PDB file of C-alpha atoms and ligand atoms in Angstrom:
ATOM      1  CA  MET A   1      16.848   0.741 -11.322  1.00 37.00           C
ATOM      2  CA  LYS A   2      16.179   1.113  -7.711  1.00 37.00           C
ATOM      3  CA  ALA A   3      12.727   2.175  -6.574  1.00 45.00           C
ATOM      4  CA  ARG A   4      12.298   3.997  -3.416  1.00 45.00           C
ATOM      5  CA  MET A   5       9.854   2.933  -0.749  1.00 51.00           C
ATOM      6  CA  ASP A   6       8.820   5.408   1.889  1.00 50.00           C
ATOM      7  CA  GLU A   7       8.212   4.080   5.368  1.00 46.00           C
ATOM      8  CA  THR A   8       5.348   5.359   7.314  1.00 47.00           C
ATOM      9  CA  THR A   9       3.630   4.027  10.196  1.00 43.00           C
ATOM     10  CA  SER A  10       0.940   4.168  12.795  1.00 40.00           C
ATOM     11  CA  ASP A  11       2.096   2.077  15.767  1.00 39.00           C
ATOM     12  CA  ILE A  12       5.644   0.732  15.355  1.00 38.00           C
ATOM     13  CA  SER A  13       8.374   0.487  17.842  1.00 37.00           C
ATOM     14  CA  GLU A  14      10.006   3.463  19.225  1.00 36.00           C
ATOM     15  CA  ASN A  15      13.296   2.935  17.291  1.00 38.00           C
ATOM     16  CA  GLU A  16      11.348   2.647  14.152  1.00 38.00           C
ATOM     17  CA  THR A  17       9.166   5.635  14.681  1.00 36.00           C
ATOM     18  CA  ARG A  18      12.321   7.734  14.782  1.00 33.00           C
ATOM     19  CA  ARG A  19      13.001   7.126  11.329  1.00 34.00           C
ATOM     20  CA  ASP A  20      10.939   9.232   8.915  1.00 31.00           C
ATOM     21  CA  PHE A  21      11.981   7.338   5.900  1.00 33.00           C
ATOM     22  CA  LEU A  22      13.521   4.045   5.123  1.00 36.00           C
ATOM     23  CA  VAL A  23      14.887   3.154   1.825  1.00 34.00           C
ATOM     24  CA  LEU A  24      14.523  -0.552   1.151  1.00 42.00           C
ATOM     25  CA  ALA A  25      16.126  -2.296  -1.683  1.00 38.00           C
ATOM     26  CA  THR A  26      13.619  -2.833  -4.469  1.00 44.00           C
ATOM     27  CA  ARG A  27      13.945  -3.806  -8.008  1.00 45.00           C
ATOM     28  CA  THR A  28      11.907  -2.856 -11.095  1.00 45.00           C
ATOM     29  CA  VAL A  29      11.762  -5.468 -13.589  1.00 43.00           C
ATOM     30  CA  GLY A  30      10.196  -5.852 -16.945  1.00 39.00           C
ATOM     31  CA  ALA A  31       7.501  -8.570 -17.029  1.00 35.00           C
ATOM     32  CA  THR A  32       8.479  -9.432 -20.577  1.00 29.00           C
ATOM     33  CA  GLY A  33      12.072 -10.072 -19.787  1.00 28.00           C
ATOM     34  CA  LEU A  34      13.683  -6.770 -20.249  1.00 28.00           C
ATOM     35  CA  ALA A  35      17.124  -6.910 -18.971  1.00 26.00           C
ATOM     36  CA  LEU A  36      17.765  -4.874 -15.793  1.00 28.00           C
ATOM     37  CA  SER A  37      20.606  -3.114 -17.607  1.00 26.00           C
ATOM     38  CA  ALA A  38      18.222  -1.784 -20.160  1.00 27.00           C
ATOM     39  CA  TRP A  39      16.217   0.253 -17.588  1.00 28.00           C
ATOM     40  CA  PRO A  40      18.684   3.213 -17.136  1.00 30.00           C
ATOM     41  CA  PHE A  41      18.424   3.807 -20.913  1.00 30.00           C
ATOM     42  CA  ILE A  42      14.616   3.359 -20.927  1.00 30.00           C
ATOM     43  CA  ASP A  43      14.262   5.537 -17.924  1.00 34.00           C
ATOM     44  CA  SER A  44      16.341   8.242 -19.463  1.00 35.00           C
ATOM     45  CA  MET A  45      14.211   8.198 -22.462  1.00 41.00           C
ATOM     46  CA  ASN A  46      11.016   8.743 -20.458  1.00 45.00           C
ATOM     47  CA  PRO A  47       9.425   5.343 -20.776  1.00 47.00           C
ATOM     48  CA  SER A  48       6.370   5.038 -22.937  1.00 53.00           C
ATOM     49  CA  SER A  49       3.039   4.083 -21.305  1.00 53.00           C
ATOM     50  CA  ASP A  50       3.613   0.635 -22.856  1.00 54.00           C
ATOM     51  CA  ALA A  51       6.967   0.288 -21.081  1.00 54.00           C
ATOM     52  CA  LEU A  52       5.383   1.467 -17.804  1.00 57.00           C
ATOM     53  CA  ALA A  53       2.428  -0.917 -18.246  1.00 55.00           C
ATOM     54  CA  ILE A  54       4.652  -3.924 -18.162  1.00 58.00           C
ATOM     55  CA  SER A  55       6.779  -2.772 -15.285  1.00 89.00           C
ATOM     56  CA  SER A  56       6.635  -4.532 -11.926  1.00 93.00           C
ATOM     57  CA  VAL A  57       8.333  -3.747  -8.598  1.00 94.00           C
ATOM     58  CA  ASP A  58       9.800  -6.274  -6.165  1.00 96.00           C
ATOM     59  CA  LEU A  59       9.862  -5.228  -2.520  1.00 96.00           C
ATOM     60  CA  ASP A  60      11.491  -7.024   0.341  1.00 96.00           C
ATOM     61  CA  LEU A  61       9.124  -6.605   3.303  1.00 97.00           C
ATOM     62  CA  ASP A  62      11.382  -8.279   5.822  1.00 96.00           C
ATOM     63  CA  LYS A  63      12.060  -5.074   7.774  1.00 95.00           C
ATOM     64  CA  VAL A  64       8.421  -3.941   7.840  1.00 97.00           C
ATOM     65  CA  ALA A  65       7.370  -4.515  11.355  1.00 97.00           C
ATOM     66  CA  ALA A  66       3.844  -5.617  12.353  1.00 97.00           C
ATOM     67  CA  GLY A  67       1.671  -2.485  12.592  1.00 97.00           C
ATOM     68  CA  GLN A  68       3.806  -0.597  10.121  1.00 97.00           C
ATOM     69  CA  ARG A  69       2.670   1.010   6.849  1.00 98.00           C
ATOM     70  CA  ILE A  70       4.785   1.719   3.866  1.00 97.00           C
ATOM     71  CA  THR A  71       4.229   3.295   0.572  1.00 97.00           C
ATOM     72  CA  ALA A  72       5.640   1.945  -2.666  1.00 96.00           C
ATOM     73  CA  ASN A  73       5.869   3.736  -5.963  1.00 95.00           C
ATOM     74  CA  TRP A  74       4.456   1.521  -8.747  1.00 95.00           C
ATOM     75  CA  ARG A  75       4.027   2.908 -12.179  1.00 93.00           C
ATOM     76  CA  GLY A  76       4.000   6.389 -10.592  1.00 94.00           C
ATOM     77  CA  ILE A  77       1.113   5.648  -8.299  1.00 95.00           C
ATOM     78  CA  PRO A  78       1.214   5.015  -4.592  1.00 97.00           C
ATOM     79  CA  VAL A  79       0.580   1.578  -3.201  1.00 98.00           C
ATOM     80  CA  PHE A  80      -0.079   1.268   0.496  1.00 98.00           C
ATOM     81  CA  ILE A  81       1.236  -1.775   2.146  1.00 98.00           C
ATOM     82  CA  TYR A  82       0.096  -2.410   5.718  1.00 98.00           C
ATOM     83  CA  HIS A  83       1.549  -5.092   7.952  1.00 98.00           C
ATOM     84  CA  ARG A  84      -1.441  -5.786  10.078  1.00 98.00           C
ATOM     85  CA  THR A  85      -1.217  -7.178  13.502  1.00 97.00           C
ATOM     86  CA  PRO A  86      -3.344 -10.108  14.600  1.00 97.00           C
ATOM     87  CA  GLU A  87      -5.511  -7.630  16.638  1.00 96.00           C
ATOM     88  CA  GLN A  88      -5.905  -5.372  13.606  1.00 96.00           C
ATOM     89  CA  ILE A  89      -6.766  -8.408  11.448  1.00 98.00           C
ATOM     90  CA  ALA A  90      -9.339  -9.595  13.933  1.00 97.00           C
ATOM     91  CA  MET A  91     -10.970  -6.177  14.135  1.00 95.00           C
ATOM     92  CA  THR A  92     -11.125  -5.921  10.372  1.00 97.00           C
ATOM     93  CA  GLN A  93     -12.683  -9.304   9.840  1.00 98.00           C
ATOM     94  CA  ALA A  94     -15.156  -8.545  12.529  1.00 97.00           C
ATOM     95  CA  ASP A  95     -16.374  -5.751  10.417  1.00 97.00           C
ATOM     96  CA  ASP A  96     -17.222  -7.970   7.437  1.00 98.00           C
ATOM     97  CA  GLY A  97     -20.753  -8.004   8.601  1.00 95.00           C
ATOM     98  CA  SER A  98     -21.076  -4.278   9.067  1.00 96.00           C
ATOM     99  CA  ASN A  99     -23.074  -2.119   6.817  1.00 95.00           C
ATOM    100  CA  LEU A 100     -20.407  -1.636   4.179  1.00 98.00           C
ATOM    101  CA  PRO A 101     -21.107   0.794   1.300  1.00 98.00           C
ATOM    102  CA  ASP A 102     -19.044  -1.564  -1.066  1.00 98.00           C
ATOM    103  CA  PRO A 103     -19.507  -4.928   0.588  1.00 98.00           C
ATOM    104  CA  GLN A 104     -16.398  -7.134   0.468  1.00 98.00           C
ATOM    105  CA  ALA A 105     -15.028  -9.577   2.956  1.00 98.00           C
ATOM    106  CA  ASP A 106     -11.564  -8.725   4.189  1.00 98.00           C
ATOM    107  CA  SER A 107     -10.381 -12.170   3.059  1.00 98.00           C
ATOM    108  CA  ALA A 108     -11.281 -11.270  -0.494  1.00 98.00           C
ATOM    109  CA  ARG A 109      -8.959  -8.299  -0.279  1.00 98.00           C
ATOM    110  CA  VAL A 110      -5.707  -9.972   0.859  1.00 98.00           C
ATOM    111  CA  GLN A 111      -3.572 -12.881  -0.091  1.00 98.00           C
ATOM    112  CA  ARG A 112      -2.111 -13.144   3.402  1.00 98.00           C
ATOM    113  CA  ASN A 113      -4.066 -11.784   6.322  1.00 98.00           C
ATOM    114  CA  GLU A 114      -1.104  -9.850   7.734  1.00 98.00           C
ATOM    115  CA  TRP A 115      -0.388  -7.981   4.500  1.00 98.00           C
ATOM    116  CA  LEU A 116      -2.891  -5.507   3.048  1.00 98.00           C
ATOM    117  CA  VAL A 117      -1.854  -4.179  -0.284  1.00 98.00           C
ATOM    118  CA  VAL A 118      -3.933  -1.377  -1.905  1.00 98.00           C
ATOM    119  CA  ILE A 119      -3.668   1.355  -4.363  1.00 98.00           C
ATOM    120  CA  GLY A 120      -3.413   4.612  -2.337  1.00 98.00           C
ATOM    121  CA  ILE A 121      -5.868   6.638  -4.383  1.00 98.00           C
ATOM    122  CA  CYS A 122      -9.161   7.683  -3.215  1.00 98.00           C
ATOM    123  CA  THR A 123     -11.947   6.184  -5.433  1.00 98.00           C
ATOM    124  CA  HIS A 124     -13.903   9.309  -5.265  1.00 98.00           C
ATOM    125  CA  LEU A 125     -11.861  11.944  -7.291  1.00 98.00           C
ATOM    126  CA  GLY A 126      -8.408  10.538  -6.992  1.00 98.00           C
ATOM    127  CA  CYS A 127      -6.816  12.257  -4.014  1.00 98.00           C
ATOM    128  CA  VAL A 128      -4.197  10.374  -2.018  1.00 98.00           C
ATOM    129  CA  PRO A 129      -5.688   9.653   1.494  1.00 98.00           C
ATOM    130  CA  ILE A 130      -3.644  10.317   4.583  1.00 98.00           C
ATOM    131  CA  GLY A 131      -2.940   7.760   7.393  1.00 98.00           C
ATOM    132  CA  GLN A 132       0.225   6.230   6.145  1.00 97.00           C
ATOM    133  CA  ARG A 133       2.563   8.435   8.181  1.00 95.00           C
ATOM    134  CA  ARG A 134       2.876   8.286  11.960  1.00 92.00           C
ATOM    135  CA  GLY A 135       0.538  10.717  13.549  1.00 95.00           C
ATOM    136  CA  GLU A 136      -1.614  11.291  10.491  1.00 97.00           C
ATOM    137  CA  GLN A 137      -5.334  11.208  10.841  1.00 97.00           C
ATOM    138  CA  LYS A 138      -6.725   7.705   9.932  1.00 97.00           C
ATOM    139  CA  GLY A 139     -10.348   8.444  10.152  1.00 97.00           C
ATOM    140  CA  ASN A 140     -12.947   6.739  12.412  1.00 97.00           C
ATOM    141  CA  PHE A 141     -12.196   3.279  11.110  1.00 97.00           C
ATOM    142  CA  GLY A 142      -8.434   3.160  11.545  1.00 97.00           C
ATOM    143  CA  GLY A 143      -7.462   2.999   7.908  1.00 98.00           C
ATOM    144  CA  TRP A 144      -7.078   6.143   5.796  1.00 98.00           C
ATOM    145  CA  PHE A 145      -8.740   9.583   5.619  1.00 98.00           C
ATOM    146  CA  CYS A 146      -9.178  11.524   2.443  1.00 98.00           C
ATOM    147  CA  ARG A 147      -9.058  15.241   3.210  1.00 98.00           C
ATOM    148  CA  CYS A 148     -10.520  16.252  -0.141  1.00 98.00           C
ATOM    149  CA  HIS A 149     -14.092  15.380   0.644  1.00 98.00           C
ATOM    150  CA  GLY A 150     -13.935  13.374   3.755  1.00 98.00           C
ATOM    151  CA  SER A 151     -14.009   9.747   2.669  1.00 98.00           C
ATOM    152  CA  GLN A 152     -12.912   7.280   5.416  1.00 98.00           C
ATOM    153  CA  TYR A 153     -11.479   3.736   4.821  1.00 98.00           C
ATOM    154  CA  ASP A 154     -11.020   1.023   7.206  1.00 98.00           C
ATOM    155  CA  THR A 155      -8.047  -1.273   7.821  1.00 98.00           C
ATOM    156  CA  SER A 156      -8.958  -3.403   4.870  1.00 98.00           C
ATOM    157  CA  GLY A 157      -9.078  -0.289   2.648  1.00 98.00           C
ATOM    158  CA  ARG A 158     -12.938  -0.522   2.547  1.00 98.00           C
ATOM    159  CA  ILE A 159     -14.860   2.656   2.176  1.00 98.00           C
ATOM    160  CA  ARG A 160     -16.857   3.164   5.303  1.00 98.00           C
ATOM    161  CA  LYS A 161     -17.934   6.847   5.149  1.00 98.00           C
ATOM    162  CA  GLY A 162     -17.915   9.685   2.698  1.00 98.00           C
ATOM    163  CA  PRO A 163     -18.589  10.088  -0.995  1.00 98.00           C
ATOM    164  CA  ALA A 164     -16.051   7.518  -2.431  1.00 98.00           C
ATOM    165  CA  PRO A 165     -18.074   4.963  -4.276  1.00 98.00           C
ATOM    166  CA  ARG A 166     -15.934   1.833  -3.693  1.00 98.00           C
ATOM    167  CA  ASN A 167     -13.219   0.353  -1.777  1.00 98.00           C
ATOM    168  CA  LEU A 168      -9.565   1.163  -2.479  1.00 98.00           C
ATOM    169  CA  ASP A 169      -8.506  -0.784  -5.491  1.00 98.00           C
ATOM    170  CA  LEU A 170      -6.258  -3.744  -5.257  1.00 98.00           C
ATOM    171  CA  PRO A 171      -3.110  -3.912  -7.475  1.00 98.00           C
ATOM    172  CA  ALA A 172      -1.923  -7.163  -9.190  1.00 97.00           C
ATOM    173  CA  TYR A 173       0.703  -8.659  -6.947  1.00 98.00           C
ATOM    174  CA  SER A 174       2.217 -11.830  -5.783  1.00 97.00           C
ATOM    175  CA  PHE A 175       4.563 -13.147  -3.019  1.00 97.00           C
ATOM    176  CA  LEU A 176       7.721 -14.455  -4.523  1.00 97.00           C
ATOM    177  CA  ASP A 177       8.719 -16.032  -1.179  1.00 95.00           C
ATOM    178  CA  GLY A 178       8.105 -15.431   2.510  1.00 91.00           C
ATOM    179  CA  THR A 179       8.875 -11.687   2.485  1.00 92.00           C
ATOM    180  CA  THR A 180       9.268 -10.566  -0.979  1.00 97.00           C
ATOM    181  CA  ILE A 181       6.288  -9.175  -2.888  1.00 97.00           C
ATOM    182  CA  ARG A 182       6.098  -8.335  -6.589  1.00 97.00           C
ATOM    183  CA  ILE A 183       3.645  -5.647  -7.512  1.00 97.00           C
ATOM    184  CA  GLY A 184       2.523  -5.658 -11.182  1.00 95.00           C
TER     185      GLY A 184
HETATM  186  S1  LIG B 201     -11.191  12.530  -3.546  1.00 80.64           S
HETATM  187 FE1  LIG B 201     -11.411  11.483  -1.689  1.00 80.64          FE
HETATM  188  S2  LIG B 201     -13.146  12.152  -0.806  1.00 80.64           S
HETATM  189 FE2  LIG B 201     -13.093  13.118  -2.713  1.00 80.64          FE
END
């Protein structure tokens, strides 16, 4: 089963900004060893919550340029993946000492500084914040802006302003190699 990953961005190269979407090859696998060939059957039967709970998604991030943001669909929820530039990383880390509503160092939120991986659901009442797509409002802190009630997140996915009670949640994920990530 192929999972689709939308490409969205803030400041990528001109060529890349011309593309609204990019479909990157991904793979949905069962953590308990379900054969890939079993997935079409399972999918057609509307997988149970148990089946969804064990699913994971592999994404090849090789084509995701520095500064680019993409959204993956994992278990039916959006996962924001942000390939941060050295400048963005430095800015984010410099904010570790700011007055954060939900204090957390950036280093505690990433496995690799250049890759931020967060669940794209506002921790207030569950809206999907904007800021993934080129030209979308990102709030005052360069991350994401939730139009529902005005929460603003920074480039570490930390809540900085508004009613959201905590930072964007982090999904379970791991790097399988230099550029392949497994979510779930
Ligand atoms: S749901 Fe995001 S601010 Fe209310």
